[in-house]
Amino acid sequence: MAKTLGMKIRDLRIKKGYTQTDLAEGLVTPSMISQIEADKANPSYKLLEALAKRLEVSIDYFLNDIQEKLELDSRYKLARAMMQSQDYEKAIEILKELLNSPGMQSFEVKFDLAEAYLKNEDYEQAVEQLETLYREVSLDKDRRLVVQVLDQLAYCKIQRNDYILARHFLLQALRETRRLDEADRALKGKVLRKLADATAYLGPYEDAIEYYEDALTALQGTTELFEIGKAYEGLGDMFGKLEDFRKASDYTRSAITMYKSDHRVTNVGECKTKLGIYLSRLGDYEEAKRVYQEVLEDYQEQENDEQMGYVYVRMGELYSFMGDYEQAMEYCQRGLAMIPEQSSLKAVSLEIFGRVAWEMKSAELAVASLSQAAARFEKENLYSELIHVHTRLSHIYQSQGDLAAANTAMLQATRAMEESLKMKGLYL
């Protein structure tokens, strides 16, 4: 393999019997020499000239390497630009070429390749790249690198619905953060927040709440407003699951404040919708209606029909709580018409519409809507939601005297429960 500039300087230094301190004396710090030899820093022309003189070689011996390094750095910048513009396939192509070049075997290039695979949803290649990286950095003094790799491995597993392994990697990452300086509190906070997210899926909710609270403690005093917002939002979600809607609404308001400060328009809208849901469950109907109207105006300004449709469906749910079923049906139908078929919001919207239809004693419409919701939940591996839908269908069939259909629906609910437990590692 051809030698890089750093390799040449290192070999000549050793040949001369110099230490890094000897070579650096009067020129730069020994740390800078170490970085140059590792090809992590490029020396200036003036420094290179001084090093050549001290090592008793012509500067021409190094210049070709400098030009080649500049060209490779330019290619690396292009790959990063491709990632910024979401052209991940082109970025992958360039990064793979760079990894075949001497001097470009750095952690950053390898990590960027793994990230490009992730963004391109090529999770198998991403995991392979990250596992290789983990073996390389596991003994590295810089434990931040280990945390970064474990964090991305966890993300890969979450994308493949393997929350058990995701939590395993995040727990490892959390242990590593305890070996970092106090200055790395933000990194620890991010890991805790993601660990809370994984635990929120696997349960119990009380453990997830504890991790979210620990994340907020770690993030206190940092500038990570988005992460703080995510932790508050997670706490709102958990208390919503536990049906403590007062705490859920309070934490969600805090999340909105953080997201607004960080100019996260999408997150603000989603949390306002959640706030409307919690307020409606508290029976604070007028305030819920005000919040929904506010977020509808925001989405109208953004021309976001999908989210507007979802808010309309939630307003339909609100009117059903108020006993105004005519308005409820009107809002639900209006919202469903605005939500695209491929949207992840379609299933939950159909489930709400099914509930409203059943409250209006329209069994046929309720069954049709809930059955569509069930098919979508199953496709998306949302087993908790699937259990509730099949259970509701069973009750509807039973009330209509169709005991065979009721039994079938209950069996489907049981199967969904088994799948949910398998995913959580609680069923063999």
Coordinates of C-alpha atoms in Angstrom, one line a residue, residues 4-11 30-43 103:
T4 CA 0.4 8.6 3.2
L5 CA 2.1 11.9 4.1
G6 CA 1.6 11.1 7.8
M7 CA 3.2 7.6 7.3
K8 CA 6.2 9.2 5.6
I9 CA 6.8 11.7 8.3
R10 CA 6.4 9.1 11.0
D11 CA 8.8 6.6 9.3
P30 CA 3.7 17.2 20.0
S31 CA 0.0 16.7 19.8
M32 CA -0.1 18.3 16.3
I33 CA 2.7 16.0 15.1
S34 CA 0.7 13.1 16.4
Q35 CA -2.4 14.3 14.4
I36 CA -0.3 14.9 11.2
E37 CA 1.2 11.4 11.5
A38 CA -2.3 10.0 11.9
D39 CA -3.4 11.9 8.8
K40 CA -5.9 13.8 10.9
A41 CA -4.4 17.2 10.2
N42 CA -2.7 18.8 7.2
P43 CA 0.5 20.8 7.8
G103 CA -5.0 8.2 4.5

